[in-house]
PDB file of C-alpha atoms in Angstrom:
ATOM      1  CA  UNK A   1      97.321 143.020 148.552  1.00 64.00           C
ATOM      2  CA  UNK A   2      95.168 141.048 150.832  1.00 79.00           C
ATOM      3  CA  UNK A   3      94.698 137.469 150.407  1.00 80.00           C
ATOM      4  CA  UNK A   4      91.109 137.295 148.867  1.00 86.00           C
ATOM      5  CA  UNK A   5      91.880 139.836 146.776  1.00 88.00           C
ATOM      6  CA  UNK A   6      95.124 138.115 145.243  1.00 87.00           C
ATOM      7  CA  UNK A   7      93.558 134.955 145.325  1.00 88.00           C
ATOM      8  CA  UNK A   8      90.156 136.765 143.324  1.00 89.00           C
ATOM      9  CA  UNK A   9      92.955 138.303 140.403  1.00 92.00           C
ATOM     10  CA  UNK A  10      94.562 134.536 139.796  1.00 91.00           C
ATOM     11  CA  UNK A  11      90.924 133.228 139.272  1.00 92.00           C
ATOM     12  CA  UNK A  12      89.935 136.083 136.820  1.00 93.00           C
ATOM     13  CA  UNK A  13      93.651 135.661 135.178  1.00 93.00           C
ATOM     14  CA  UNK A  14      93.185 131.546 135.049  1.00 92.00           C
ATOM     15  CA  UNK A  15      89.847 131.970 133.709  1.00 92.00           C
ATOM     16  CA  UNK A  16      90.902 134.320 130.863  1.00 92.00           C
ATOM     17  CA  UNK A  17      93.769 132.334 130.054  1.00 92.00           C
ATOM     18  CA  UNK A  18      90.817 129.198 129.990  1.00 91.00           C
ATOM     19  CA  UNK A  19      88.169 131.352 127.444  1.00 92.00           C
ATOM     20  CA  UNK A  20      91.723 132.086 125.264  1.00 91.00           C
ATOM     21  CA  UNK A  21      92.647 128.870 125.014  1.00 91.00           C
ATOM     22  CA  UNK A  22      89.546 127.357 124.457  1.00 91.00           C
ATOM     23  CA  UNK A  23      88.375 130.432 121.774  1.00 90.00           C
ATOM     24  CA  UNK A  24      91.723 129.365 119.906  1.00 91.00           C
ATOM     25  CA  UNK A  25      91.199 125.867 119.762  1.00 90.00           C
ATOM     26  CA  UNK A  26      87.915 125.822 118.625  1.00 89.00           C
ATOM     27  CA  UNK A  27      88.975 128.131 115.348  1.00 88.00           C
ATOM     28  CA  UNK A  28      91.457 125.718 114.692  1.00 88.00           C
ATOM     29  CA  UNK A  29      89.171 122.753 114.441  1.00 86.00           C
ATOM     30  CA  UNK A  30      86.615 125.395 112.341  1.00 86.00           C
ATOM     31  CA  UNK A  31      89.393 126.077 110.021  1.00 84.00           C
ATOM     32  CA  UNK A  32      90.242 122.305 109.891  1.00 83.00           C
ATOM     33  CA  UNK A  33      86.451 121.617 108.969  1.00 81.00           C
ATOM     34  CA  UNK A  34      86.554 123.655 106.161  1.00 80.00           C
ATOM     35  CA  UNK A  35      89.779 122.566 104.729  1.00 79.00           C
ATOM     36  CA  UNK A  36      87.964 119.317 105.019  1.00 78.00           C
ATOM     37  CA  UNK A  37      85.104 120.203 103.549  1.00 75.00           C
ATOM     38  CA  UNK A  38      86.920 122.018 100.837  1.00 73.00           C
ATOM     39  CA  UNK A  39      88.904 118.530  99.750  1.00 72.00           C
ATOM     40  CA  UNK A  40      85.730 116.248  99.763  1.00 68.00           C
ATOM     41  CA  UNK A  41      83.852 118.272  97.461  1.00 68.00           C
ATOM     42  CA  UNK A  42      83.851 117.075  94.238  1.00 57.00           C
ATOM     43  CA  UNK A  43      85.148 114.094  94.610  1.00 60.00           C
ATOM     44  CA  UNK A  44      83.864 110.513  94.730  1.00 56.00           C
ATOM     45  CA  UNK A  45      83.160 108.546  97.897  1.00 55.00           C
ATOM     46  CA  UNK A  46      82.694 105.016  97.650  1.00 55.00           C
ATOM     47  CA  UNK A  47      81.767 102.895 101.051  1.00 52.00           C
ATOM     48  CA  UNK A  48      83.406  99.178 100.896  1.00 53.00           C
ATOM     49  CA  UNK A  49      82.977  97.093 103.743  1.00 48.00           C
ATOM     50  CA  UNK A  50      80.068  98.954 105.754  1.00 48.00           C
ATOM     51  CA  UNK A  51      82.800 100.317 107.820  1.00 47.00           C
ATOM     52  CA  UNK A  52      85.105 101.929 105.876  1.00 49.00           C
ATOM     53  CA  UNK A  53      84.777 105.323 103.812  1.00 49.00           C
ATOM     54  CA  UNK A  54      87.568 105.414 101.371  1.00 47.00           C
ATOM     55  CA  UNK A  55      87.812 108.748  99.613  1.00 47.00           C
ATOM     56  CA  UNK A  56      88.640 108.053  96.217  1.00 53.00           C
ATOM     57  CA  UNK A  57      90.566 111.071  94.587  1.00 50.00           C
ATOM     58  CA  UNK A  58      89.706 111.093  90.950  1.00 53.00           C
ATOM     59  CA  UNK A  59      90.605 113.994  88.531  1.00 57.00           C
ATOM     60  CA  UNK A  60      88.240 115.654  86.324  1.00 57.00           C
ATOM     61  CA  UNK A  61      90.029 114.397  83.393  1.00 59.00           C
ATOM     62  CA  UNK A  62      89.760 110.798  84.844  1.00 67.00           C
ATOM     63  CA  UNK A  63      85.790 111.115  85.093  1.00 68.00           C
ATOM     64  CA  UNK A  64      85.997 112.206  81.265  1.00 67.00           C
ATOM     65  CA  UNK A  65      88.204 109.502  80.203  1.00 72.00           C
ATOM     66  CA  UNK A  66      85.822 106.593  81.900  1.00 73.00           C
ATOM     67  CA  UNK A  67      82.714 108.658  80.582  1.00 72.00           C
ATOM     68  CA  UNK A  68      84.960 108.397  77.139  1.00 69.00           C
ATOM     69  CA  UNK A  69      84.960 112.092  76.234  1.00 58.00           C
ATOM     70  CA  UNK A  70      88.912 112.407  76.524  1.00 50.00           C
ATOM     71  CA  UNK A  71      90.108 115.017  78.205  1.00 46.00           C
TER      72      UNK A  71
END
């Protein structure tokens, strides 16, 4: 093997390992967003403080009981 030609396979072999890596992490953060999206739905979200979003995790029997229809 010459040297352009070695030096042409360990671009196209660091470039595939680049696309791989990248492809993977980028399902990983889709499949965290819709974990995420699957736990905030439903749920109550109050903002205190202008800054801060606190997720407050409230059952549906808990929304009953302060409506007062018991569960």
């Amino acid at each position: 093997m010459s040297k352009t030609s070695l030096k042409k396979s360990i671009r196209t072999i660091v470039l595939l390992y680049h696309t791989f890596l990248l492809v993977s992490i980028e399902l990983v953060y889709f499949a965290y967003f819709l974990i995420l999206r699957k736990l905030i739905r439903g749920r109550n979200i109050k903002v205190k403080d202008r800054n801060k979003i606190i997720l407050v995790v409230e059952t549906q029997n808990e929304l009953n009981a302060k409506k007062g229809r018991g569960s």
